[in-house]
Short mmCIF file of C-alpha atoms and ligand atoms in Angstrom, two decimals:
data_model
loop_
_atom_site.label_atom_id
_atom_site.label_comp_id
_atom_site.label_asym_id
_atom_site.label_seq_id
_atom_site.Cartn_x
_atom_site.Cartn_y
_atom_site.Cartn_z
CA UNK A 3 0.00 0.00 0.00
CA UNK A 4 2.69 2.41 1.01
CA UNK A 5 4.61 1.82 -2.16
CA UNK A 6 1.55 2.64 -4.17
CA UNK A 7 0.91 5.87 -2.33
CA UNK A 8 4.53 6.91 -2.89
CA UNK A 9 4.46 6.16 -6.55
CA UNK A 10 1.36 8.26 -7.15
CA UNK A 11 3.18 11.48 -6.23
CA UNK A 12 3.77 12.94 -9.66
CA UNK A 13 5.63 16.19 -9.78
CA UNK A 14 7.63 15.54 -12.90
CA UNK A 15 8.07 18.94 -14.54
CA UNK A 16 6.54 19.51 -17.95
CA UNK A 17 8.53 21.34 -20.58
CA UNK A 18 7.43 22.79 -23.82
CA UNK A 19 9.60 23.60 -26.79
CA UNK A 20 7.43 26.62 -27.40
CA UNK A 21 9.22 29.48 -25.76
CA UNK A 22 7.37 32.55 -24.75
CA UNK A 23 9.26 35.61 -25.83
CA UNK A 24 7.23 38.19 -23.98
CA UNK A 25 8.60 41.66 -23.37
CA UNK A 26 11.68 42.07 -21.19
CA UNK A 27 14.49 44.56 -20.71
CA UNK A 28 17.25 42.01 -20.23
CA UNK A 29 17.49 38.44 -21.42
CA UNK A 30 20.05 35.94 -20.26
CA UNK A 31 20.72 32.62 -21.99
CA UNK A 32 22.41 29.84 -20.05
CA UNK A 33 23.28 26.45 -21.51
CA UNK A 34 25.26 23.37 -20.67
CA UNK A 35 25.75 22.59 -24.37
CA UNK A 36 25.16 25.11 -27.09
CA UNK A 37 23.05 24.01 -30.04
CA UNK A 38 21.89 26.00 -33.06
CA UNK A 39 18.32 26.31 -31.87
CA UNK A 40 19.55 27.95 -28.68
CA UNK A 41 21.97 30.29 -30.39
CA UNK A 42 19.22 31.24 -32.84
CA UNK A 43 17.01 32.04 -29.87
CA UNK A 44 19.76 34.22 -28.46
CA UNK A 45 20.30 36.01 -31.78
CA UNK A 46 16.57 36.60 -32.18
CA UNK A 47 16.08 38.13 -28.73
CA UNK A 48 14.91 41.73 -28.97
CA UNK A 49 15.73 42.67 -25.37
CA UNK A 50 17.66 45.93 -24.88
CA UNK A 51 20.48 43.93 -23.40
CA UNK A 52 21.33 40.22 -23.60
CA UNK A 53 24.04 37.79 -22.55
CA UNK A 54 24.89 34.16 -23.18
CA UNK A 55 26.62 31.83 -20.72
CA UNK A 56 27.80 28.53 -22.12
CA UNK A 57 29.24 26.42 -19.32
CA UNK A 58 28.69 23.12 -17.55
CA UNK A 59 30.55 24.36 -14.48
CA UNK A 60 27.99 25.31 -11.83
CA UNK A 61 30.51 27.06 -9.60
CA UNK A 62 31.64 29.23 -12.47
CA UNK A 63 28.05 29.99 -13.42
CA UNK A 64 27.31 31.09 -9.89
CA UNK A 65 30.04 33.70 -10.10
CA UNK A 66 28.92 34.86 -13.55
CA UNK A 67 25.32 35.17 -12.43
CA UNK A 68 26.19 37.24 -9.40
CA UNK A 69 28.07 39.67 -11.64
CA UNK A 70 25.55 39.76 -14.50
CA UNK A 71 22.43 40.02 -12.35
CA UNK A 72 23.75 42.51 -9.79
CA UNK A 73 22.31 45.41 -11.75
CA UNK A 74 19.70 43.60 -13.78
CA UNK A 75 16.21 45.10 -14.12
CA UNK A 76 13.05 43.57 -12.65
CA UNK A 77 11.94 42.76 -16.21
CA UNK A 78 14.58 40.06 -16.75
CA UNK A 79 13.99 36.75 -18.51
CA UNK A 80 16.29 33.75 -18.37
CA UNK A 81 16.44 30.86 -20.87
CA UNK A 82 17.91 27.55 -19.73
CA UNK A 83 19.10 24.56 -21.73
CA UNK A 84 20.84 21.44 -20.47
CA UNK A 85 20.16 18.22 -18.60
CA UNK A 86 17.24 18.38 -16.23
CA UNK A 87 19.50 18.50 -13.18
CA UNK A 88 21.54 21.32 -14.66
CA UNK A 89 18.62 23.56 -15.49
CA UNK A 90 17.10 23.16 -12.05
CA UNK A 91 20.35 23.67 -10.15
CA UNK A 92 21.03 26.81 -12.16
CA UNK A 93 17.38 27.68 -11.48
CA UNK A 94 18.11 27.48 -7.73
CA UNK A 95 21.01 29.90 -8.12
CA UNK A 96 18.78 32.25 -10.09
CA UNK A 97 16.05 32.05 -7.49
CA UNK A 98 18.48 33.12 -4.78
CA UNK A 99 19.27 36.19 -6.87
CA UNK A 100 15.60 37.16 -7.11
CA UNK A 101 14.52 35.54 -10.39
CA UNK A 102 11.06 33.98 -10.11
CA UNK A 103 10.10 30.71 -11.79
CA UNK A 104 7.85 32.64 -14.16
CA UNK A 105 10.95 34.45 -15.41
CA UNK A 106 12.77 31.22 -16.24
CA UNK A 107 12.13 29.59 -19.57
CA UNK A 108 13.32 26.01 -19.25
CA UNK A 109 13.71 24.25 -22.56
CA UNK A 110 13.06 20.51 -22.77
CA UNK A 111 16.08 18.68 -21.27
CA UNK A 112 18.67 17.47 -23.72
CA UNK A 113 18.20 13.82 -22.75
CA UNK A 114 15.81 11.56 -20.86
CA UNK A 115 18.38 10.92 -18.12
CA UNK A 116 17.32 11.51 -14.54
CA UNK A 117 19.17 12.24 -11.35
CA UNK A 118 17.87 10.18 -8.44
CA UNK A 119 17.93 11.20 -4.79
CA UNK A 120 18.33 8.19 -2.49
CA UNK A 121 16.10 8.51 0.58
CA UNK A 122 18.34 6.07 2.49
CA UNK A 123 21.77 7.67 2.14
CA UNK A 124 20.83 11.09 0.65
CA UNK A 125 23.24 10.74 -2.27
CA UNK A 126 22.24 11.78 -5.75
CA UNK A 127 22.92 9.32 -8.57
CA UNK A 128 23.23 11.02 -11.97
CA UNK A 129 22.70 9.75 -15.50
CA UNK A 130 19.99 7.29 -14.71
CA UNK A 131 18.30 6.03 -17.86
CA UNK A 132 16.60 2.88 -16.52
CA UNK A 133 14.79 1.84 -13.34
CA UNK A 134 15.47 0.32 -10.92
CA UNK A 135 18.80 2.09 -10.53
CA UNK A 136 21.82 1.28 -8.36
CA UNK A 137 22.53 4.07 -5.81
CA UNK A 138 26.10 5.39 -6.07
CA UNK A 139 26.08 6.09 -2.33
CA UNK A 140 24.77 2.95 -0.60
CA UNK A 141 24.47 0.52 -3.50
CA UNK A 142 20.78 -0.16 -2.87
CA UNK A 143 18.60 -0.86 -5.85
CA UNK A 144 16.24 2.12 -6.13
CA UNK A 145 12.78 2.49 -7.57
CA UNK A 146 12.69 5.76 -9.47
CA UNK A 147 9.53 7.77 -8.80
CA UNK A 148 8.04 10.74 -10.66
CA UNK A 149 8.36 12.78 -7.47
CA UNK A 150 10.72 15.57 -8.47
CA UNK A 151 12.62 17.86 -6.09
CA UNK A 152 13.36 21.23 -7.63
CA UNK A 153 16.04 21.97 -5.05
CA UNK A 154 18.08 18.92 -6.11
CA UNK A 155 16.98 18.66 -9.70
CA UNK A 156 16.45 14.98 -8.86
CA UNK A 157 13.73 12.36 -8.47
CA UNK A 158 12.92 10.62 -5.21
CA UNK A 159 14.25 7.07 -5.08
CA UNK A 160 13.70 4.32 -2.53
CA UNK A 161 14.83 0.74 -2.24
CA UNK A 162 12.74 -1.40 -4.51
CA UNK A 163 13.52 -4.75 -2.85
CA UNK A 164 13.87 -4.00 0.85
CA UNK A 165 11.91 -7.12 1.80
CA UNK A 166 13.90 -9.49 -0.32
CA UNK A 167 17.23 -8.39 -1.81
CA UNK A 168 17.15 -11.22 -4.31
CA UNK A 169 13.96 -9.88 -5.84
CA UNK A 170 15.19 -7.84 -8.78
CA UNK A 171 12.46 -6.27 -10.90
CA UNK A 172 12.83 -6.05 -14.67
CA UNK A 173 14.57 -2.97 -15.91
CA UNK A 174 12.45 -0.35 -17.68
CA UNK A 175 13.60 2.59 -19.68
CA UNK A 176 12.76 5.99 -18.19
CA UNK A 177 11.13 8.71 -20.21
CA UNK B 13 -18.44 35.88 17.36
CA UNK B 14 -16.99 35.04 20.69
CA UNK B 15 -13.37 35.83 19.96
CA UNK B 16 -14.03 39.54 19.53
CA UNK B 17 -11.98 42.03 21.47
CA UNK B 18 -13.45 44.92 23.41
CA UNK B 19 -11.53 48.16 22.96
CA UNK B 20 -12.00 51.76 24.03
CA UNK B 21 -11.65 54.73 21.70
CA UNK B 22 -8.80 56.63 23.35
CA UNK B 23 -8.50 59.42 20.84
CA UNK B 24 -9.80 60.58 17.50
CA UNK B 25 -8.02 62.93 15.19
CA UNK B 26 -8.61 64.36 11.76
CA UNK B 27 -5.56 63.36 9.72
CA UNK B 28 -6.80 64.58 6.32
CA UNK B 29 -9.92 66.46 5.17
CA UNK B 30 -11.91 63.21 4.80
CA UNK B 31 -9.92 60.85 7.04
CA UNK B 32 -10.14 60.34 10.77
CA UNK B 33 -7.76 58.30 12.83
CA UNK B 34 -9.02 56.30 15.80
CA UNK B 35 -6.76 55.03 18.54
CA UNK B 36 -8.23 51.90 20.14
CA UNK B 37 -6.94 50.82 23.51
CA UNK B 38 -7.11 47.48 25.20
CA UNK B 39 -9.62 47.24 28.06
CA UNK B 40 -9.13 43.83 29.61
CA UNK B 41 -5.96 42.21 28.34
CA UNK B 42 -3.19 43.47 26.14
CA UNK B 43 -3.94 43.35 22.44
CA UNK B 44 -2.34 40.84 20.10
CA UNK B 45 0.83 41.81 18.29
CA UNK B 46 0.17 41.48 14.56
CA UNK B 47 2.03 41.12 11.31
CA UNK B 48 2.57 44.11 9.01
CA UNK B 49 -0.36 44.57 6.63
CA UNK B 50 -2.96 43.06 9.01
CA UNK B 51 -6.47 44.41 9.43
CA UNK B 52 -9.30 44.15 11.96
CA UNK B 53 -13.04 44.10 11.37
CA UNK B 54 -14.75 46.79 13.46
CA UNK B 55 -18.33 46.27 14.53
CA UNK B 56 -20.51 49.37 14.53
CA UNK B 57 -23.78 48.88 16.38
CA UNK B 58 -25.95 51.38 14.58
CA UNK B 59 -29.63 51.58 15.52
CA UNK B 60 -30.97 50.04 12.32
CA UNK B 61 -28.24 47.49 11.70
CA UNK B 62 -24.78 46.43 12.68
CA UNK B 63 -22.06 47.50 10.26
CA UNK B 64 -18.86 45.52 10.05
CA UNK B 65 -15.97 47.01 8.11
CA UNK B 66 -12.36 45.94 7.75
CA UNK B 67 -9.64 48.51 8.43
CA UNK B 68 -5.89 48.08 8.15
CA UNK B 69 -3.95 48.53 11.36
CA UNK B 70 -1.55 51.40 11.03
CA UNK B 71 0.22 51.24 14.35
CA UNK B 72 3.56 49.56 14.97
CA UNK B 73 2.88 45.78 14.89
CA UNK B 74 4.74 45.31 18.17
CA UNK B 75 2.56 47.76 20.09
CA UNK B 76 0.09 45.67 22.11
CA UNK B 77 -1.30 48.60 24.09
CA UNK B 78 -3.18 50.24 21.26
CA UNK B 79 -4.22 49.80 17.66
CA UNK B 80 -4.68 52.70 15.29
CA UNK B 81 -6.98 52.68 12.28
CA UNK B 82 -7.90 55.40 9.80
CA UNK B 83 -11.34 55.72 8.28
CA UNK B 84 -12.06 57.63 5.14
CA UNK B 85 -15.54 59.08 4.81
CA UNK B 86 -16.70 57.39 1.62
CA UNK B 87 -18.80 59.35 -0.82
CA UNK B 88 -21.26 56.52 -1.20
CA UNK B 89 -21.00 55.37 2.38
CA UNK B 90 -23.59 52.83 3.34
CA UNK B 91 -23.25 54.09 6.84
CA UNK B 92 -20.11 52.36 8.09
CA UNK B 93 -17.76 55.25 7.57
CA UNK B 94 -20.45 57.83 8.40
CA UNK B 95 -21.02 56.00 11.65
CA UNK B 96 -17.33 56.09 12.49
CA UNK B 97 -17.09 59.78 11.62
CA UNK B 98 -20.30 61.01 13.24
CA UNK B 99 -21.29 58.63 16.01
CA UNK B 100 -18.11 57.36 17.57
CA UNK B 101 -16.76 59.49 20.43
CA UNK B 102 -13.72 59.29 22.66
CA UNK B 103 -14.47 56.91 25.53
CA UNK B 104 -16.83 54.71 23.48
CA UNK B 105 -16.30 50.98 23.50
CA UNK B 106 -16.17 49.00 20.27
CA UNK B 107 -15.87 45.35 19.38
CA UNK B 108 -13.19 44.37 16.91
CA UNK B 109 -12.06 41.05 15.47
CA UNK B 110 -8.56 39.76 16.19
CA UNK B 111 -6.14 40.91 13.46
CA UNK B 112 -5.84 38.85 10.33
CA UNK B 113 -3.56 39.43 7.42
CA UNK B 114 -4.09 39.06 3.69
CA UNK B 115 -1.40 41.49 2.65
CA UNK B 116 1.87 40.66 4.25
CA UNK B 117 5.21 41.72 2.76
CA UNK B 118 7.38 39.00 1.24
CA UNK B 119 10.50 39.16 3.28
CA UNK B 120 12.64 37.32 0.74
CA UNK B 121 12.23 40.26 -1.68
CA UNK B 122 15.46 42.13 -2.48
CA UNK B 123 13.56 45.40 -2.47
CA UNK B 124 10.03 46.48 -1.56
CA UNK B 125 8.19 49.18 -3.49
CA UNK B 126 4.94 50.33 -1.91
CA UNK B 127 2.38 52.22 -3.94
CA UNK B 128 -0.32 53.86 -1.86
CA UNK B 129 -3.41 55.63 -3.16
CA UNK B 130 -5.16 57.90 -0.63
CA UNK B 131 -6.27 56.06 2.50
CA UNK B 132 -4.50 53.01 1.01
CA UNK B 133 -1.41 54.24 2.81
CA UNK B 134 -2.66 52.57 6.01
CA UNK B 135 -1.26 49.03 5.63
CA UNK B 136 2.12 50.50 4.75
CA UNK B 137 2.13 52.42 8.02
CA UNK B 138 2.55 49.05 9.71
CA UNK B 139 5.06 47.80 7.10
CA UNK B 140 7.45 50.68 7.62
CA UNK B 141 8.54 50.15 11.25
CA UNK B 142 9.24 46.50 10.50
CA UNK B 143 11.08 47.31 7.26
CA UNK B 144 13.26 49.71 9.20
CA UNK B 145 13.96 47.16 11.93
CA UNK B 146 14.97 44.61 9.30
CA UNK B 147 17.00 47.16 7.41
CA UNK B 148 15.09 46.26 4.26
CA UNK B 149 15.51 48.19 1.04
CA UNK B 150 12.19 49.95 0.39
CA UNK B 151 10.44 52.95 -1.14
CA UNK B 152 7.03 54.44 -0.54
CA UNK B 153 5.22 56.15 -3.39
CA UNK B 154 2.22 57.97 -2.04
CA UNK B 155 -0.51 59.27 -4.36
CA UNK B 156 -3.30 61.39 -2.94
CA UNK B 157 -5.53 64.40 -3.45
CA UNK B 158 -4.63 66.97 -0.85
CA UNK B 159 -8.16 68.38 -0.83
CA UNK B 160 -9.41 65.01 0.49
CA UNK B 161 -6.68 62.62 1.55
CA UNK B 162 -2.92 62.69 2.11
CA UNK B 163 -2.89 61.64 5.75
CA UNK B 164 0.54 61.36 7.41
CA UNK B 165 2.39 62.85 4.43
CA UNK B 166 4.51 65.22 6.52
CA UNK B 167 5.60 62.66 9.08
CA UNK B 168 6.28 60.06 6.40
CA UNK B 169 8.36 62.45 4.37
CA UNK B 170 10.34 63.45 7.44
CA UNK B 171 10.82 59.89 8.66
CA UNK B 172 11.67 58.31 5.32
CA UNK B 173 13.66 61.04 3.58
CA UNK B 174 14.78 59.86 0.16
CA UNK B 175 12.75 56.65 0.42
CA UNK B 176 9.58 58.76 0.23
CA UNK B 177 7.95 60.06 -2.98
CA UNK B 178 4.70 61.89 -3.12
CA UNK B 179 2.23 62.80 -5.86
CA UNK B 180 -0.65 65.19 -5.27
CA UNK B 181 -3.18 65.05 -8.08
CA UNK B 182 -4.86 68.18 -6.74
CA UNK B 183 -1.58 69.90 -7.57
CA UNK B 184 -1.05 68.16 -10.87
CA UNK B 185 1.81 65.94 -9.80
CA UNK B 186 1.32 62.42 -11.06
CA UNK B 187 3.23 59.20 -10.77
CA UNK B 188 4.50 57.70 -14.02
CA UNK B 189 3.95 54.08 -13.06
CA UNK B 190 5.67 52.64 -16.12
CA UNK B 191 8.82 54.69 -15.56
CA UNK B 192 8.79 53.79 -11.88
CA UNK B 193 8.50 50.05 -12.54
CA UNK B 194 11.11 50.04 -15.28
CA UNK B 195 13.71 51.45 -12.88
CA UNK B 196 13.32 48.64 -10.35
CA UNK B 197 16.03 46.05 -9.93
CA UNK B 198 15.61 42.29 -10.18
CA UNK B 199 14.06 40.81 -7.04
CA UNK B 200 11.79 43.81 -6.34
CA UNK B 201 8.30 43.12 -5.04
CA UNK B 202 5.57 45.71 -5.62
CA UNK B 203 2.72 46.28 -3.16
CA UNK B 204 -0.31 48.33 -4.11
CA UNK B 205 -3.08 49.51 -1.84
CA UNK B 206 -5.54 51.96 -3.27
CA UNK B 207 -8.39 52.26 -5.71
CA UNK B 208 -8.98 49.61 -8.32
CA UNK B 209 -7.87 52.03 -11.06
CA UNK B 210 -4.40 52.28 -9.49
CA UNK B 211 -4.11 48.51 -9.07
CA UNK B 212 -5.08 48.00 -12.70
CA UNK B 213 -2.71 50.65 -14.00
CA UNK B 214 0.20 49.04 -12.17
CA UNK B 215 -0.72 45.53 -13.28
CA UNK B 216 -0.97 46.65 -16.88
CA UNK B 217 2.36 48.48 -16.78
CA UNK B 218 4.00 45.42 -15.22
CA UNK B 219 2.66 43.18 -17.94
CA UNK B 220 3.78 45.52 -20.72
CA UNK B 221 7.28 45.71 -19.29
CA UNK B 222 7.53 41.98 -18.66
CA UNK B 223 7.53 41.89 -14.85
CA UNK B 224 6.27 38.57 -13.49
CA UNK B 225 2.76 38.68 -12.01
CA UNK B 226 4.03 36.98 -8.84
CA UNK B 227 5.94 40.09 -7.73
CA UNK B 228 2.85 42.31 -7.83
CA UNK B 229 0.68 42.29 -4.71
CA UNK B 230 -2.40 44.32 -4.03
CA UNK B 231 -5.16 44.83 -1.54
CA UNK B 232 -8.36 46.69 -1.96
CA UNK B 233 -11.19 46.29 0.46
CA UNK B 234 -14.18 46.99 -1.69
CA UNK B 235 -16.68 48.26 0.84
CA UNK B 236 -19.87 46.60 -0.31
CA UNK B 237 -21.59 48.99 -2.65
CA UNK B 238 -25.36 49.23 -2.76
CA UNK B 239 -27.32 47.76 -5.66
CA UNK B 240 -30.82 46.70 -6.54
CA UNK B 241 -32.84 44.79 -3.95
CA UNK B 242 -33.25 41.07 -4.57
CA UNK B 243 -34.34 37.85 -2.91
CA UNK B 244 -31.98 35.07 -1.87
CA UNK B 245 -33.52 31.65 -1.51
CA UNK B 246 -31.91 29.02 0.69
CA UNK B 247 -32.08 25.74 -1.17
CA UNK B 248 -32.07 23.41 1.82
CA UNK B 249 -34.94 25.11 3.67
CA UNK B 250 -36.73 27.13 1.02
CA UNK B 251 -36.33 30.21 3.22
CA UNK B 252 -36.55 33.53 1.38
CA UNK B 253 -34.20 36.29 2.49
CA UNK B 254 -34.86 39.83 1.30
CA UNK B 255 -31.71 41.75 0.49
CA UNK B 256 -32.36 45.49 0.47
CA UNK B 257 -30.52 47.91 -1.78
CA UNK B 258 -28.32 49.04 1.11
CA UNK B 259 -27.45 45.66 2.65
CA UNK B 260 -24.93 43.19 1.39
CA UNK B 261 -26.07 39.60 0.86
CA UNK B 262 -23.86 38.53 3.78
CA UNK B 263 -25.47 41.10 6.08
CA UNK B 264 -28.97 40.08 5.03
CA UNK B 265 -28.17 36.40 5.68
CA UNK B 266 -26.73 37.24 9.07
CA UNK B 267 -29.82 39.28 9.92
CA UNK B 268 -31.84 36.13 9.22
CA UNK B 269 -29.59 34.11 11.54
CA UNK B 270 -27.80 32.33 8.74
CA UNK B 271 -24.14 32.58 9.57
CA UNK B 272 -21.52 32.32 6.86
CA UNK B 273 -17.81 32.09 7.70
CA UNK B 274 -16.15 35.40 6.89
CA UNK B 275 -12.97 37.28 7.55
CA UNK B 276 -12.41 40.41 5.49
CA UNK B 277 -15.97 41.31 4.50
CA UNK B 278 -14.43 43.05 1.54
CA UNK B 279 -14.22 40.44 -1.21
CA UNK B 280 -10.57 39.58 -0.69
CA UNK B 281 -10.10 36.58 1.59
CA UNK B 282 -12.34 33.92 0.09
CA UNK B 283 -13.82 32.78 3.41
CA UNK B 284 -17.45 33.55 2.62
CA UNK B 285 -17.74 31.69 -0.69
CA UNK B 286 -21.19 30.21 -1.40
CA UNK B 287 -22.50 28.00 -4.18
CA UNK B 288 -25.22 29.45 -6.38
CA UNK B 289 -27.60 27.03 -8.09
CA UNK B 290 -29.86 29.52 -9.82
CA UNK B 291 -29.76 33.18 -10.82
CA UNK B 292 -27.29 35.58 -12.41
CA UNK B 293 -24.48 37.02 -10.28
CA UNK B 294 -23.09 40.55 -10.21
CA UNK B 295 -19.51 39.72 -9.14
CA UNK B 296 -17.76 42.53 -7.24
CA UNK B 297 -14.97 40.69 -5.41
CA UNK B 298 -11.22 40.43 -5.93
CA UNK B 299 -11.09 36.79 -4.92
CA UNK B 300 -12.65 34.63 -7.63
CA UNK B 301 -10.75 34.19 -10.87
CA UNK B 302 -12.22 35.41 -14.14
CA UNK B 303 -12.98 31.80 -15.05
CA UNK B 304 -14.81 31.17 -11.79
CA UNK B 305 -16.77 34.38 -12.25
CA UNK B 306 -17.73 33.42 -15.78
CA UNK B 307 -18.82 29.94 -14.63
CA UNK B 308 -21.41 31.70 -12.50
CA UNK B 309 -21.87 29.15 -9.75
CA UNK B 310 -19.98 30.74 -6.88
CA UNK B 311 -20.50 34.05 -5.12
CA UNK B 312 -18.71 36.07 -2.43
CA UNK B 313 -21.77 37.32 -0.52
CA UNK B 314 -19.83 39.96 1.44
CA UNK B 315 -19.68 42.22 -1.64
CA UNK B 316 -21.38 40.56 -4.61
CA UNK B 317 -25.07 40.60 -5.42
CA UNK B 318 -27.69 39.16 -7.72
CA UNK B 319 -27.73 40.61 -11.19
CA UNK B 320 -31.44 39.84 -11.39
CA UNK B 321 -34.22 39.59 -8.83
CA UNK B 322 -33.44 36.22 -7.34
CA UNK B 323 -30.57 33.94 -6.39
CA UNK B 324 -30.79 30.41 -5.06
CA UNK B 325 -27.95 29.52 -2.67
CA UNK B 326 -26.89 25.98 -1.97
CA UNK B 327 -26.80 26.25 1.81
S1 FES C 430 -15.45 37.65 3.76
FE1 FES C 430 -13.60 37.77 2.69
S2 FES C 430 -14.23 37.45 0.66
FE2 FES C 430 -16.08 37.60 1.72
#
């Protein structure tokens, strides 16, 4: 019963490729990998001022954001492209600087991979494509739920075979 | 309501041509401290009927000895503000509700910009001491007509210095809302208290500039305005309640001993919501969404009325 009630929590974010380009005074584009669609988006932006950050290094991005957003106007819009974990972790940094979720345009993640937060050892396992997934922290075999934590950019995972460690469910591909 | 607080009117002063300030002191116990932006509902036992109006507290939220409220004499007063201005004397006792808050500042904001229209300055009077204590970055933009309103302008200007901006439309100084919003830095939250026209102008400017709706906050207690008389029918009992032109639906129900949960009595909090099974609604609240209003099956009886002659309520 408990397993069922856990698995019904669905907070998997929805993304749309349709980007709203409403009015703004400053637009900031941040990506983990630059593709043509994203650079076209950047080129097409009509904001008075715009910048592009292309980096996978979250610590570096944090420094860049602090500098770029220090004098940014209230009418700022930020576009994010990368893996799901990346866009949400950058989203957390943005939030701390005063950017609301409405001001963040998150493009569909570049791959179906998920990061999974282990509720037993609190480690996050990245690049999970199939479930169940082996936790990098404690080695338990984790069920991967659709319960998403924005603060971690990861999905809630719990041991799938706690009753019987030899019971190994068939692997399914995540979407 | 049993949780009401008895207070004594300790002083009354005219703070603008149409605005009077009342200082209410605790009689039995100390009053509750409150959060900035809170209001109380004051009960006014007039001969014909009991008025209940919500007023923002404008004293320092930490002061538990007294509350201060300011009442503007409304042009189309249904009696509430006339009662406060003409009947209430120093030494009178009044019943008030405990404070509740529908308009609190968001403390995680990087900067707070308050836009006050006329008597709408009152909730900000309780924001300011707390903003100063927290060393928050803030500005007050105060719009009034000096022939009618403009209470506290001198003391605010003196206390706040360069954080204070004023606009007197009786002297042709006006606030350029679009320019004001476009100068604000990222992380600013905007608070508006004043007439609906001001709230709308700010919301429109914000949308045009591209400010997110979640940083715009407003409060307007729409004192229930009179309308055409109508009949409300209670579905469960068949009882017919006459609502006169002057009474709100909520007041008429209460007069017939039908009690409806309520908090703000001004169409803001959502407490009084009722289901309508028959009849057209004249929506006058700030609470229901446009979709809910269009669906036509819920009403906020504290301010809204029937558009026709009859409404059937599912209570
Ligand atoms: S009492 Fe608050 S909306 Fe009616």
